[in-house]
Amino acid sequence: MITLFEDREALAQAAAALFTEQAQTAVAACGRFTVLLAGGETPRLTYQLLAQEPHRSQVPWADIHFFWGDERCVPSDDPRSNALLAHTALLDHVPVRAENIHPISCDKSPQHAADAYGVELAEFFDGKSPRFDLVFLGLGDDGHTASLLPGSASLDEQLLWTAIAKRPEEDFSRVTLTATIINQAAMIVFLVAGSGKAQVLRNILCGSGHFYPAQLIQPLSGDLRWYVDSQAGSLLGELSGSLTKMETPGSN
Ligand code: 6PG
């Protein structure tokens, strides 16, 4: 399901509303809500909105477990850290339980971080299949998601839930969850904004004969949603019949 929003603010509002709704439903049904947070800049506004009313007082924060889809192996106070992004925008401003925050800790080697996170996930899901209630994902302009990077070995990983990756232009490694675990989620939502994503998004959603890592994200039984702003969705004209266009109130 592809939903087109006027702008990134409307996209973030909708993503925050979805988080709140899914969290309330999951906690009411089974006493907890497990969410996989995306890194990068796009989700920042969604996280900030969740820390504000009306969401702040509506979300059952104490019953939510926060995990990350990927992390850059940088110091925890490095502005490139995905965990720092989530803390700065959201987690430091709402009454979450510290023990329910599960960062990917790269204090030793990247491989150690990946192995340790895999163990933590197995223990958390108590040896059962790890089914996140909600997964937020971003999309890179090269079609990567999380840190499932083009050409990386992690794309072929069928068994392990975590892997390491490295972009040649970066001086740090990354730890990523693999499609194997992400695809077990109940709901996966891509948050895609900005004109720089228009071509890759069109190629992914309309087909181009080229393979992109984001195309590995095919939930086994869960719901896959694309939240796209008008700039990122500007080349999706041929999908107009299958797009849901959300008009910003008062915009017409
Ligand atoms: C990361 C992210 C990555 C991100 C995309 C989009 O750690 O880099 O997890 O997958 O979501 O690169 O990033 P932007 O939202 O900044 O465009």
XYZ file of N, CA, C and O in Angstrom, residues 3 5 11 22 29 38 46 53 77 79 89-90 103 107 110 122 126 150 160 166 175-176 183 185 200 206 231 236 241:
116
model
N 1.019 5.328 0.181
C 0.275 6.542 0.517
C 1.142 7.751 0.235
O 2.293 7.820 0.688
N 1.824 11.735 0.493
C 1.508 12.877 1.360
C 2.008 14.160 0.720
O 2.989 14.145 -0.028
N 3.604 13.499 6.137
C 4.075 12.106 6.227
C 4.417 11.771 7.672
O 4.003 10.742 8.210
N -0.854 1.650 16.609
C -0.327 0.280 16.688
C 0.147 -0.046 18.084
O -0.042 -1.156 18.582
N -3.621 -5.743 23.509
C -3.804 -7.163 23.151
C -2.833 -8.068 23.906
O -3.200 -9.164 24.337
N 14.045 3.181 12.538
C 14.914 3.448 11.389
C 15.919 4.531 11.762
O 15.669 5.371 12.633
N 9.120 12.391 12.683
C 8.138 11.458 13.266
C 8.436 11.236 14.737
O 7.539 11.299 15.591
N 2.463 16.356 22.399
C 1.012 16.088 22.349
C 0.536 16.224 20.903
O 1.104 16.997 20.131
N 28.036 9.311 21.234
C 27.726 10.769 21.177
C 28.005 11.352 19.788
O 27.967 12.570 19.595
N 27.076 12.387 16.152
C 25.784 12.755 15.531
C 25.320 11.789 14.451
O 24.165 11.802 14.048
N 15.592 12.909 19.677
C 14.285 13.309 19.128
C 13.126 12.769 19.962
O 12.038 13.347 19.970
N 13.322 11.645 20.650
C 12.168 10.997 21.286
C 12.461 10.410 22.663
O 11.900 10.845 23.668
N 19.648 -0.870 22.269
C 20.513 -0.355 21.199
C 21.476 -1.422 20.693
O 21.736 -2.415 21.382
N 30.537 -1.303 21.063
C 31.719 -0.929 21.853
C 32.895 -1.876 21.612
O 34.034 -1.540 21.896
N 32.620 -4.627 15.190
C 31.314 -4.696 14.533
C 30.742 -6.114 14.510
O 29.564 -6.325 14.759
N 17.316 -13.079 20.092
C 16.839 -14.453 20.335
C 16.319 -14.588 21.768
O 15.274 -15.179 22.024
N 12.560 -14.968 23.072
C 12.442 -16.220 23.827
C 12.515 -17.453 22.924
O 11.737 -18.401 23.067
N 23.810 -2.251 -1.322
C 23.997 -2.936 -2.608
C 25.300 -3.734 -2.641
O 26.344 -3.233 -2.205
N 20.940 -15.929 9.592
C 21.264 -15.002 10.682
C 20.371 -13.771 10.633
O 19.921 -13.342 9.562
N 29.631 -2.307 5.224
C 30.486 -1.108 5.190
C 30.326 -0.420 3.843
O 30.381 -1.081 2.791
N 26.142 -2.192 11.543
C 25.483 -3.453 11.891
C 24.047 -3.332 11.408
O 23.415 -2.280 11.572
N 23.542 -4.367 10.787
C 22.177 -4.311 10.262
C 21.395 -5.566 10.597
O 21.984 -6.646 10.772
N 11.445 -9.332 7.677
C 10.254 -9.814 6.955
C 9.291 -10.616 7.821
O 8.201 -10.973 7.352
N 8.018 -9.298 10.471
C 7.264 -8.276 11.214
C 5.781 -8.281 10.860
O 5.373 -8.702 9.767
N 14.796 6.237 -7.553
C 14.980 4.879 -7.000
C 13.645 4.330 -6.539
O 13.355 3.142 -6.703
N 7.900 0.454 -9.561
C 7.361 0.243 -10.921
C 8.192 -0.776 -11.697
O 7.812 -1.172 -12.797
N 7.364 14.866 -3.201
C 8.640 14.969 -3.933
C 9.204 13.574 -4.255
O 9.555 13.294 -5.398
N 5.799 8.579 -9.738
C 4.934 7.394 -9.580
C 3.635 7.534 -10.349
O 2.662 6.831 -10.058
N -3.278 4.769 -10.075
C -4.476 3.995 -9.737
C -4.340 3.252 -8.431
O -5.330 2.887 -7.797
